[in-house]
Structures are given as structure tokens and as C-alpha cells.
PDB file of C-alpha atoms in Angstrom:
ATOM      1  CA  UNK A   1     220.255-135.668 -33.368  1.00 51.00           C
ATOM      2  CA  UNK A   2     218.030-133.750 -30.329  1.00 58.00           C
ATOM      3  CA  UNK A   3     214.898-133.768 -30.847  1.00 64.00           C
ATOM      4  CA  UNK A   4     212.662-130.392 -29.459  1.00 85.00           C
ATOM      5  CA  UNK A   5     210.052-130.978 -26.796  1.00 86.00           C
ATOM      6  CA  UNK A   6     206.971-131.789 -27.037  1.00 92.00           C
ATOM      7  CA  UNK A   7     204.508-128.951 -26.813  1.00 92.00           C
ATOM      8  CA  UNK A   8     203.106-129.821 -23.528  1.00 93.00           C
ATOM      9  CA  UNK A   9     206.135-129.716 -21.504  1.00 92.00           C
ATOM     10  CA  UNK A  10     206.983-125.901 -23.338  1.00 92.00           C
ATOM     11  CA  UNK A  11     203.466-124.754 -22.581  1.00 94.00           C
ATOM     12  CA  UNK A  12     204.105-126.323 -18.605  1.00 94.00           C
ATOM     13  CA  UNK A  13     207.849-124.679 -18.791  1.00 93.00           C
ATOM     14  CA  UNK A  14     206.495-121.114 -19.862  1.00 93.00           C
ATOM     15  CA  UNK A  15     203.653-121.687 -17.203  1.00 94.00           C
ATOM     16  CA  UNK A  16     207.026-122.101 -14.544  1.00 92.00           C
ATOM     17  CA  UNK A  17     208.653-119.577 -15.796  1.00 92.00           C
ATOM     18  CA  UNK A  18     205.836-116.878 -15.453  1.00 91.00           C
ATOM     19  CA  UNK A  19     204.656-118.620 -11.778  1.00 89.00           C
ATOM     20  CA  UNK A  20     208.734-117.889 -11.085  1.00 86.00           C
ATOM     21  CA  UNK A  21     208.805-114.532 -12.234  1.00 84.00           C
ATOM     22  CA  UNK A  22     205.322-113.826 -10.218  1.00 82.00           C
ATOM     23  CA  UNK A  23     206.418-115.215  -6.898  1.00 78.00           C
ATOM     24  CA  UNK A  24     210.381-113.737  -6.810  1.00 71.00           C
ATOM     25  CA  UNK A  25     208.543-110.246  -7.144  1.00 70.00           C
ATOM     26  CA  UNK A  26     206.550-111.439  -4.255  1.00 69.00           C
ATOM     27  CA  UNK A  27     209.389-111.921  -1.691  1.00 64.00           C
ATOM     28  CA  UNK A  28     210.873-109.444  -0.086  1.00 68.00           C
ATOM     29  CA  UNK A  29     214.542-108.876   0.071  1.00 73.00           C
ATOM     30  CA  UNK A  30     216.338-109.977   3.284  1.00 87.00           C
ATOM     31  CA  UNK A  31     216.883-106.936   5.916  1.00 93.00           C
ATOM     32  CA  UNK A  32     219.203-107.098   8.260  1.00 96.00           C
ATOM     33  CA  UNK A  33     218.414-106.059  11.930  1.00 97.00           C
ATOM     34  CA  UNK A  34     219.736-105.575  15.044  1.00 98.00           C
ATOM     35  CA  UNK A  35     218.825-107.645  18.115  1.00 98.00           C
ATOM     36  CA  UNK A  36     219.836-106.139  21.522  1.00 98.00           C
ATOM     37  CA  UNK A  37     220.412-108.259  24.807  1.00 97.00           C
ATOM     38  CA  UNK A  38     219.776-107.417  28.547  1.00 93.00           C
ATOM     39  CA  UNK A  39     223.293-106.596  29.063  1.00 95.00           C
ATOM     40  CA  UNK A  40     223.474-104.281  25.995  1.00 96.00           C
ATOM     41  CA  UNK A  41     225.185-106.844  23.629  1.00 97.00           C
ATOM     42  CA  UNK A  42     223.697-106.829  19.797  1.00 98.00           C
ATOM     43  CA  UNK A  43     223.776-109.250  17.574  1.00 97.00           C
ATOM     44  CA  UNK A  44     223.027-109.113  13.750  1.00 97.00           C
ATOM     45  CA  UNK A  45     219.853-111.066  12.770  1.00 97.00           C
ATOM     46  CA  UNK A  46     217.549-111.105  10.286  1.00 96.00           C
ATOM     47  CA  UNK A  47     213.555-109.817   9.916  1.00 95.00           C
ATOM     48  CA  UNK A  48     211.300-112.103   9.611  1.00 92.00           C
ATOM     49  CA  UNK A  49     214.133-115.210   9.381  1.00 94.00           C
ATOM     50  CA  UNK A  50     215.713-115.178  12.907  1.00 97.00           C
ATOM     51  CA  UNK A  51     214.035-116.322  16.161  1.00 97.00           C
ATOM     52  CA  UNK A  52     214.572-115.674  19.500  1.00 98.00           C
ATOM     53  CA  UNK A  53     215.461-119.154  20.010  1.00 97.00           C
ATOM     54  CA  UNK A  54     218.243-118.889  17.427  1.00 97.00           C
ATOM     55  CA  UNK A  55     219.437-115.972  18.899  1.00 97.00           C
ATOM     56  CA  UNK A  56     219.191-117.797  22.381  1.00 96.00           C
ATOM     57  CA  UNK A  57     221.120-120.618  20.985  1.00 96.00           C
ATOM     58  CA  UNK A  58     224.151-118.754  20.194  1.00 95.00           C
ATOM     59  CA  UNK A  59     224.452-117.454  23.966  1.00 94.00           C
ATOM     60  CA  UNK A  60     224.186-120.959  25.608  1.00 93.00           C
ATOM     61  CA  UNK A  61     222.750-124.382  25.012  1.00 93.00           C
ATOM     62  CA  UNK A  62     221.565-124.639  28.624  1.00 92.00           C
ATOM     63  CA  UNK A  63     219.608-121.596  28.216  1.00 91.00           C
ATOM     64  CA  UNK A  64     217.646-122.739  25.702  1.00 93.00           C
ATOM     65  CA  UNK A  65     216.997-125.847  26.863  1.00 94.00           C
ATOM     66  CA  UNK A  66     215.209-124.184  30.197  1.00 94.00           C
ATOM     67  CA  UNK A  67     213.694-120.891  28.530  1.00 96.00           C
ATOM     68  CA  UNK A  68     210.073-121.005  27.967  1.00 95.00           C
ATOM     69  CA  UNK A  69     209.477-117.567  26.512  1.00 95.00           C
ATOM     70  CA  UNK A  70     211.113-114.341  25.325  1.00 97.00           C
ATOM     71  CA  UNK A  71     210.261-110.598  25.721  1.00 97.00           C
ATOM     72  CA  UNK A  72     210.850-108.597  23.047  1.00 98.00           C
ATOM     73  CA  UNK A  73     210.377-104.837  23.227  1.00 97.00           C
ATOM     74  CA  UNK A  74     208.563-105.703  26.264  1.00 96.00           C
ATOM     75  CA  UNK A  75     206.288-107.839  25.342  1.00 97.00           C
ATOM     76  CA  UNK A  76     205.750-111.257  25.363  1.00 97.00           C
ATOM     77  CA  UNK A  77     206.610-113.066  22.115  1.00 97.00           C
ATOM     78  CA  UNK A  78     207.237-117.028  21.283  1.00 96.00           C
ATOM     79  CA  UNK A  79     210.465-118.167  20.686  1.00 97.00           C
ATOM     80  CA  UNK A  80     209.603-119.474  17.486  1.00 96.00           C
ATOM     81  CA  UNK A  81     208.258-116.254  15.863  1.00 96.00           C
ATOM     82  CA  UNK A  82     211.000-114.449  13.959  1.00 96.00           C
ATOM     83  CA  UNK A  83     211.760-111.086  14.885  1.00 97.00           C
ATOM     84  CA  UNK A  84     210.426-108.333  12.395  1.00 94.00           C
ATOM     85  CA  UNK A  85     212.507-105.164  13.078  1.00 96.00           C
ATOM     86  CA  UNK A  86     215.686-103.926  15.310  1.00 98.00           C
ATOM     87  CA  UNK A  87     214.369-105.838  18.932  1.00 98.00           C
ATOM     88  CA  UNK A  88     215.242-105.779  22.849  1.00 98.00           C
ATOM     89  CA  UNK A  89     215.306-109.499  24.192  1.00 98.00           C
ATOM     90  CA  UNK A  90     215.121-110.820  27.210  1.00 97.00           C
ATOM     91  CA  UNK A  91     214.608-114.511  28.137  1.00 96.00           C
ATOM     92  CA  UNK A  92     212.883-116.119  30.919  1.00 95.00           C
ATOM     93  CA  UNK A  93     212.717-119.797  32.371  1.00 92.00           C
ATOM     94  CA  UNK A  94     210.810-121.683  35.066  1.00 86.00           C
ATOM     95  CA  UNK A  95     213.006-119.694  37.528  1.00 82.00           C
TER      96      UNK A  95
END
């Protein structure tokens, strides 16, 4: 025979539940962008997930492992810090 639960883990479940509910209204949905090389070449990416790092990554391993900062639209911007809209990139090393 199951027995119910006590009241203190139903009060601490409902308390979850509405926390849940609260924070998934929070979040925005994913958007998809576009992310535009030097050369012209986009790439899909997404605001405020993708880097340029992660973007650098898929052109060439050796690139990232000499770039020390990215331009996008122009301006300087970490490599780190996700993209938030449709973006130029360029990279630049120690060269």
C-alpha cells in the first residue's frame, strides 16, 4: 500500500512548481541569428548562446588557439561574450 507524502514535502513541491512556472516565463525563447565572416560566409548561431570563439572554432583550431580578440560590427568585443543579434566578425591575433 503507498502511502501519500508528508505535508512538508507537498508544501516544498507546490513551492517548485510555482518557482518553475515563474522562472520558464522568465527566459526567453532561443533566436536564431546570422553571423557573417570577412569573406562574406554566414553561419547560423544563436543570440545570446553563441560566442565568437565558438564560431572561431568551427573555421580552424589554429585560429583559435592564436586569436586574442574579435570585432564584431566593428567594434571590439571578447570572445567569450555571446553575440546578441545578426553580427559581422572579424578575428585578430598577435600578428
Amino acid at each position: 500500500m503507498a502511502s501519500a507524502l508528508p505535508a512538508y514535502i507537498e508544501e516544498r513541491m507546490g513551492k517548485w512548481d510555482s518557482l518553475l512556472e515563474k522562472s520558464s516565463a522568465v527566459v526567453p525563447a532561443q533566436k536564431e541569428i546570422t553571423i557573417t565572416l570577412k569573406d562574406g560566409k554566414q553561419l547560423p548561431a544563436v543570440a545570446n548562446v553563441t560566442t565568437p570563439m565558438e564560431i572561431c572554432k568551427q573555421l580552424s583550431n589554429s585560429l583559435a588557439k592564436n586569436v586574442i580578440v574579435a570585432h564584431v560590427n566593428g567594434k571590439p568585443w571578447d570572445l567569450l561574450r555571446p553575440f546578441e543579434d545578426d553580427a559581422t566578425v572579424e578575428y585578430f591575433d598577435f600578428n
